[in-house]
């Protein structure tokens, strides 16, 4: 079976891990955590990085650091991971979901304005599958309404956005936008620590709050607390892997680029499928190669996945929109919400194997399998279509 993604751990990972074992620093003490925080913050163009146990915890701390009140609202895309809504709910606030752009799959900027109310305190853009959200209008909207931006860059390591279009243009890395941003370093992300995440900000007060929440809100006097914290610490061993991964990020991104470009070439003339699109103001990290099955294909995404699996190709389904999640519906959230783009993506979208270890031969085999399954499932064969129209 060709897996969706495998990490590549061929740099200094083992050397640095051995340092941890040899020195005995295997918990969150030791030097690698601070090294990783500084190096990743610098890479992303941020002042502070606070390493945590995973991306979900990072989102939770990011939202909590903003001290929302009950009834406050945070605008999020529906088409994203549940972690985004969980972070808002756990902070006692209310997630308000917005539909996606059908081509970038990211939150639809046109639809954000109508989701904003006097209770809105923040917007959470998510760079889906590594394609940046259109940040210029989003930041402008946030500024106009005086609300915070929580940037979920968990899929966007190394992706860049052209800020200030038409004026002072500058390419900026994802993770550098808004009040506070987060990353995940889960095993299938561009760089990984196994499990891990980071909160990033330029504001000292928010960084300090996240550091405190991460570590049980210990004060300078230990075992004395003025806040309700968590143990969301990252270990020195995980950070050691992160430091080694970051040393190799250019190579990892280059591998992803090659995978994406070869798929683009091999799948370009397969009828009935929509390949990933990219806006001119975006440089994408090609994190996951995503397809959308057109209506002329008589299989939905889950049936398509079964066909590929039977031929030895593993895939990942797209997100299921948060507004369709049974857990939220059963709690009366998002009642009567219909978001046609997110609903279509859920039913028609599929991610192909995209790992950094894929060889051209494997990509050719996967593309051939995709073509075979698509062609056998077309409602109208291309040759028939020519006859009909001819
Ligand atoms: C992976 C991911 C997360 C959560 O990260 P974990 O480390 O798995 O908890 C959050 N948001 C997005 C968009 C992600 O892809």
CSV table of N, CA and C in Angstrom, one decimal, residues 128-230:
chain,number,residue,atom,x,y,z
A,128,UNK,N,-5.7,26.2,4.1
A,128,UNK,CA,-6.1,24.8,3.8
A,128,UNK,C,-5.1,24.2,2.8
A,129,UNK,N,-4.6,23.0,3.2
A,129,UNK,CA,-3.7,22.2,2.4
A,129,UNK,C,-2.5,23.0,1.9
A,130,UNK,N,-2.1,24.1,2.6
A,130,UNK,CA,-1.0,24.9,2.3
A,130,UNK,C,-1.2,26.1,1.5
A,131,UNK,N,-2.5,26.3,1.0
A,131,UNK,CA,-2.7,27.5,0.2
A,131,UNK,C,-3.1,28.6,1.1
A,132,UNK,N,-2.4,29.8,1.1
A,132,UNK,CA,-2.7,30.9,2.0
A,132,UNK,C,-4.1,31.4,1.8
A,133,UNK,N,-4.7,31.8,2.9
A,133,UNK,CA,-5.9,32.6,2.8
A,133,UNK,C,-5.5,34.0,2.3
A,134,UNK,N,-6.5,34.7,1.6
A,134,UNK,CA,-6.2,36.0,1.1
A,134,UNK,C,-6.2,37.0,2.3
A,135,UNK,N,-5.0,37.2,2.8
A,135,UNK,CA,-4.8,37.9,4.1
A,135,UNK,C,-5.1,39.4,4.0
A,136,UNK,N,-4.8,40.1,2.9
A,136,UNK,CA,-4.9,41.5,2.8
A,136,UNK,C,-6.3,42.0,3.2
A,137,UNK,N,-7.4,41.5,2.5
A,137,UNK,CA,-8.7,41.9,2.8
A,137,UNK,C,-9.1,41.4,4.2
A,138,UNK,N,-8.6,40.2,4.6
A,138,UNK,CA,-9.0,39.7,5.9
A,138,UNK,C,-8.4,40.6,7.1
A,139,UNK,N,-7.2,41.0,6.9
A,139,UNK,CA,-6.6,41.9,7.9
A,139,UNK,C,-7.3,43.3,7.9
A,140,UNK,N,-7.7,43.7,6.8
A,140,UNK,CA,-8.4,45.0,6.7
A,140,UNK,C,-9.7,44.9,7.4
A,141,UNK,N,-10.4,43.8,7.1
A,141,UNK,CA,-11.7,43.6,7.8
A,141,UNK,C,-11.5,43.6,9.3
A,142,UNK,N,-10.5,42.9,9.8
A,142,UNK,CA,-10.3,42.8,11.2
A,142,UNK,C,-10.0,44.1,11.8
A,143,UNK,N,-9.2,44.9,11.1
A,143,UNK,CA,-8.8,46.2,11.6
A,143,UNK,C,-10.0,47.1,11.7
A,144,UNK,N,-10.8,47.1,10.6
A,144,UNK,CA,-12.0,47.9,10.6
A,144,UNK,C,-13.0,47.6,11.8
A,145,UNK,N,-13.1,46.3,12.1
A,145,UNK,CA,-14.0,45.9,13.2
A,145,UNK,C,-13.3,45.9,14.5
A,146,UNK,N,-12.0,46.1,14.5
A,146,UNK,CA,-11.2,46.1,15.8
A,146,UNK,C,-11.2,44.7,16.4
A,147,UNK,N,-11.0,43.7,15.6
A,147,UNK,CA,-11.0,42.3,16.2
A,147,UNK,C,-9.7,41.7,15.9
A,148,UNK,N,-9.4,40.6,16.6
A,148,UNK,CA,-8.2,39.9,16.5
A,148,UNK,C,-8.2,38.8,15.4
A,149,UNK,N,-7.0,38.5,14.9
A,149,UNK,CA,-6.8,37.4,13.9
A,149,UNK,C,-6.0,36.3,14.5
A,150,UNK,N,-6.6,35.1,14.5
A,150,UNK,CA,-5.9,33.9,15.0
A,150,UNK,C,-5.6,33.1,13.8
A,151,UNK,N,-4.3,33.1,13.4
A,151,UNK,CA,-3.9,32.4,12.1
A,151,UNK,C,-3.6,30.9,12.3
A,152,UNK,N,-4.4,30.0,11.8
A,152,UNK,CA,-4.0,28.6,11.8
A,152,UNK,C,-3.2,28.3,10.6
A,153,UNK,N,-1.9,28.2,10.9
A,153,UNK,CA,-0.9,27.9,9.8
A,153,UNK,C,-0.4,26.4,9.9
A,154,UNK,N,-1.3,25.5,10.5
A,154,UNK,CA,-0.8,24.2,10.8
A,154,UNK,C,-0.5,23.4,9.5
A,155,UNK,N,-1.0,23.8,8.4
A,155,UNK,CA,-0.7,23.1,7.1
A,155,UNK,C,0.2,23.9,6.2
A,156,UNK,N,0.7,25.0,6.7
A,156,UNK,CA,1.3,26.0,5.8
A,156,UNK,C,2.7,26.4,6.1
A,157,UNK,N,3.5,25.4,6.6
A,157,UNK,CA,4.9,25.6,6.8
A,157,UNK,C,5.6,26.0,5.5
A,158,UNK,N,6.2,27.2,5.5
A,158,UNK,CA,6.9,27.6,4.3
A,158,UNK,C,6.1,28.2,3.2
A,159,UNK,N,4.8,28.2,3.3
A,159,UNK,CA,3.9,28.8,2.3
A,159,UNK,C,4.1,30.3,2.4
A,160,UNK,N,3.9,31.1,1.3
A,160,UNK,CA,4.1,32.5,1.4
A,160,UNK,C,2.9,33.2,0.8
A,161,UNK,N,2.7,34.5,1.2
A,161,UNK,CA,1.6,35.3,0.8
A,161,UNK,C,2.1,36.7,0.4
A,162,UNK,N,1.6,37.2,-0.8
A,162,UNK,CA,2.0,38.5,-1.2
A,162,UNK,C,1.2,39.6,-0.6
A,163,UNK,N,1.7,40.1,0.5
A,163,UNK,CA,1.0,41.1,1.3
A,163,UNK,C,1.1,42.5,0.6
A,164,UNK,N,0.0,43.3,0.7
A,164,UNK,CA,0.1,44.7,0.2
A,164,UNK,C,0.0,44.8,-1.3
A,165,UNK,N,-0.9,44.0,-1.9
A,165,UNK,CA,-1.0,44.0,-3.4
A,165,UNK,C,-1.4,45.4,-3.9
A,166,UNK,N,-0.7,45.8,-4.9
A,166,UNK,CA,-1.0,47.1,-5.5
A,166,UNK,C,-0.3,48.2,-4.8
A,167,UNK,N,0.3,48.0,-3.6
A,167,UNK,CA,1.0,49.0,-2.9
A,167,UNK,C,2.4,48.5,-2.6
A,168,UNK,N,2.8,48.6,-1.4
A,168,UNK,CA,4.2,48.1,-1.0
A,168,UNK,C,4.1,46.5,-0.9
A,169,UNK,N,4.4,45.8,-2.0
A,169,UNK,CA,4.2,44.4,-1.9
A,169,UNK,C,5.4,43.7,-1.2
A,170,UNK,N,5.0,42.7,-0.4
A,170,UNK,CA,6.1,41.9,0.2
A,170,UNK,C,5.6,40.5,0.4
A,171,UNK,N,6.5,39.5,0.1
A,171,UNK,CA,6.1,38.1,0.3
A,171,UNK,C,6.4,37.8,1.8
A,172,UNK,N,5.4,37.3,2.4
A,172,UNK,CA,5.5,37.0,3.9
A,172,UNK,C,5.1,35.5,4.1
A,173,UNK,N,5.9,34.9,5.0
A,173,UNK,CA,5.6,33.5,5.3
A,173,UNK,C,4.3,33.4,6.1
A,174,UNK,N,3.6,32.3,5.9
A,174,UNK,CA,2.4,32.0,6.7
A,174,UNK,C,2.9,31.8,8.1
A,175,UNK,N,2.1,32.2,9.1
A,175,UNK,CA,2.5,32.1,10.5
A,175,UNK,C,2.9,33.4,11.0
A,176,UNK,N,3.1,34.4,10.1
A,176,UNK,CA,3.5,35.7,10.5
A,176,UNK,C,2.4,36.7,10.6
A,177,UNK,N,1.2,36.3,10.4
A,177,UNK,CA,0.0,37.2,10.3
A,177,UNK,C,-0.8,37.2,11.5
A,178,UNK,N,-1.4,38.4,11.7
A,178,UNK,CA,-2.4,38.5,12.8
A,178,UNK,C,-1.9,38.7,14.2
A,179,UNK,N,-2.8,38.6,15.1
A,179,UNK,CA,-2.4,38.8,16.5
A,179,UNK,C,-1.6,37.6,17.0
A,180,UNK,N,-2.0,36.4,16.6
A,180,UNK,CA,-1.4,35.2,17.1
A,180,UNK,C,-1.6,34.1,16.1
A,181,UNK,N,-0.6,33.3,16.0
A,181,UNK,CA,-0.7,32.2,15.0
A,181,UNK,C,-0.3,30.9,15.6
A,182,UNK,N,-0.6,29.8,14.9
A,182,UNK,CA,-0.3,28.5,15.4
A,182,UNK,C,0.2,27.6,14.3
A,183,UNK,N,1.1,26.6,14.7
A,183,UNK,CA,1.5,25.5,13.8
A,183,UNK,C,1.3,24.2,14.5
A,184,UNK,N,1.2,23.1,13.7
A,184,UNK,CA,1.3,21.8,14.2
A,184,UNK,C,2.5,21.1,13.6
A,185,UNK,N,3.1,20.2,14.4
A,185,UNK,CA,4.3,19.4,13.9
A,185,UNK,C,4.0,18.0,13.9
A,186,UNK,N,2.7,17.6,13.7
A,186,UNK,CA,2.3,16.2,13.6
A,186,UNK,C,3.1,15.5,12.5
A,187,UNK,N,3.1,14.2,12.5
A,187,UNK,CA,4.0,13.4,11.7
A,187,UNK,C,3.8,13.6,10.2
A,188,UNK,N,2.6,14.0,9.8
A,188,UNK,CA,2.4,14.2,8.3
A,188,UNK,C,2.6,15.7,7.9
A,189,UNK,N,2.9,16.6,8.8
A,189,UNK,CA,3.1,18.0,8.4
A,189,UNK,C,4.5,18.1,7.8
A,190,UNK,N,4.7,19.3,7.2
A,190,UNK,CA,6.0,19.5,6.4
A,190,UNK,C,7.2,19.3,7.3
A,191,UNK,N,7.2,19.8,8.5
A,191,UNK,CA,8.3,19.4,9.4
A,191,UNK,C,7.5,18.9,10.6
A,192,UNK,N,8.2,17.9,11.3
A,192,UNK,CA,7.5,17.2,12.3
A,192,UNK,C,8.3,17.0,13.6
A,193,UNK,N,7.6,16.9,14.7
A,193,UNK,CA,8.3,16.5,16.0
A,193,UNK,C,7.6,15.2,16.5
A,194,UNK,N,6.9,14.5,15.6
A,194,UNK,CA,6.0,13.4,16.0
A,194,UNK,C,4.7,13.9,16.4
A,195,UNK,N,4.6,14.4,17.6
A,195,UNK,CA,3.5,15.3,18.0
A,195,UNK,C,4.1,16.6,18.5
A,196,UNK,N,3.4,17.7,18.2
A,196,UNK,CA,4.0,19.0,18.6
A,196,UNK,C,3.2,20.1,18.0
A,197,UNK,N,3.4,21.3,18.6
A,197,UNK,CA,2.8,22.5,18.0
A,197,UNK,C,3.5,23.7,18.5
A,198,UNK,N,3.1,24.9,18.0
A,198,UNK,CA,3.7,26.1,18.5
A,198,UNK,C,2.7,27.3,18.4
A,199,UNK,N,2.6,28.1,19.4
A,199,UNK,CA,1.9,29.4,19.3
A,199,UNK,C,2.9,30.5,19.0
A,200,UNK,N,2.6,31.4,18.1
A,200,UNK,CA,3.5,32.5,17.8
A,200,UNK,C,2.8,33.8,17.8
A,201,UNK,N,3.6,34.8,18.2
A,201,UNK,CA,3.0,36.2,18.3
A,201,UNK,C,4.2,37.2,18.4
A,202,UNK,N,3.8,38.4,18.1
A,202,UNK,CA,4.8,39.5,18.3
A,202,UNK,C,4.6,40.2,19.7
A,203,UNK,N,3.5,39.8,20.4
A,203,UNK,CA,3.2,40.5,21.6
A,203,UNK,C,3.7,39.7,22.8
A,204,UNK,N,4.6,40.4,23.5
A,204,UNK,CA,5.2,39.8,24.7
A,204,UNK,C,4.1,39.3,25.7
A,205,UNK,N,3.1,40.1,25.9
A,205,UNK,CA,2.1,39.7,26.9
A,205,UNK,C,1.4,38.4,26.6
A,206,UNK,N,1.1,38.3,25.3
A,206,UNK,CA,0.4,37.0,24.8
A,206,UNK,C,1.3,35.8,24.9
A,207,UNK,N,2.6,36.0,24.6
A,207,UNK,CA,3.5,34.9,24.6
A,207,UNK,C,3.7,34.5,26.1
A,208,UNK,N,3.7,35.4,27.0
A,208,UNK,CA,3.9,35.1,28.4
A,208,UNK,C,2.7,34.4,28.9
A,209,UNK,N,1.5,34.8,28.5
A,209,UNK,CA,0.3,34.1,28.9
A,209,UNK,C,0.2,32.7,28.4
A,210,UNK,N,0.7,32.5,27.2
A,210,UNK,CA,0.7,31.1,26.6
A,210,UNK,C,1.7,30.3,27.4
A,211,UNK,N,2.9,30.8,27.7
A,211,UNK,CA,3.9,30.1,28.4
A,211,UNK,C,3.4,29.6,29.8
A,212,UNK,N,2.6,30.5,30.4
A,212,UNK,CA,2.1,30.2,31.7
A,212,UNK,C,1.0,29.2,31.6
A,213,UNK,N,0.1,29.3,30.6
A,213,UNK,CA,-1.0,28.3,30.5
A,213,UNK,C,-0.5,27.0,30.1
A,214,UNK,N,0.6,26.9,29.3
A,214,UNK,CA,1.3,25.7,28.9
A,214,UNK,C,1.8,24.9,30.1
A,215,UNK,N,2.2,25.6,31.2
A,215,UNK,CA,2.9,25.0,32.3
A,215,UNK,C,2.1,25.2,33.6
A,216,UNK,N,0.8,24.9,33.6
A,216,UNK,CA,0.0,24.8,34.8
A,216,UNK,C,-0.1,26.2,35.5
A,217,UNK,N,0.2,27.3,34.8
A,217,UNK,CA,0.2,28.6,35.4
A,217,UNK,C,1.0,28.6,36.7
A,218,UNK,N,2.1,27.9,36.7
A,218,UNK,CA,3.1,28.1,37.8
A,218,UNK,C,3.5,29.6,37.9
A,219,UNK,N,3.6,30.1,39.0
A,219,UNK,CA,4.1,31.5,39.2
A,219,UNK,C,5.6,31.4,39.5
A,220,UNK,N,6.2,32.5,39.8
A,220,UNK,CA,7.7,32.4,40.2
A,220,UNK,C,7.9,31.6,41.4
A,221,UNK,N,6.9,31.7,42.3
A,221,UNK,CA,6.9,30.8,43.5
A,221,UNK,C,6.2,29.5,43.0
A,222,UNK,N,6.9,28.4,43.0
A,222,UNK,CA,6.4,27.1,42.4
A,222,UNK,C,5.3,26.7,43.4
A,223,UNK,N,4.3,26.0,42.8
A,223,UNK,CA,3.1,25.4,43.5
A,223,UNK,C,2.2,26.5,44.1
A,224,UNK,N,2.3,27.7,43.4
A,224,UNK,CA,1.4,28.8,43.8
A,224,UNK,C,0.7,29.2,42.5
A,225,UNK,N,-0.6,29.3,42.4
A,225,UNK,CA,-1.3,29.5,41.1
A,225,UNK,C,-2.3,30.6,41.2
A,226,UNK,N,-2.4,31.4,40.2
A,226,UNK,CA,-3.4,32.4,40.0
A,226,UNK,C,-4.2,32.2,38.8
A,227,UNK,N,-4.0,31.1,38.1
A,227,UNK,CA,-4.7,30.8,36.8
A,227,UNK,C,-4.9,29.3,36.7
A,228,UNK,N,-5.9,28.9,35.8
A,228,UNK,CA,-6.2,27.5,35.5
A,228,UNK,C,-5.4,27.1,34.3
A,229,UNK,N,-4.3,26.4,34.5
A,229,UNK,CA,-3.4,26.1,33.4
A,229,UNK,C,-3.6,24.6,32.9
A,230,UNK,N,-2.7,24.3,32.0
A,230,UNK,CA,-2.6,22.9,31.4
A,230,UNK,C,-1.2,22.4,31.5
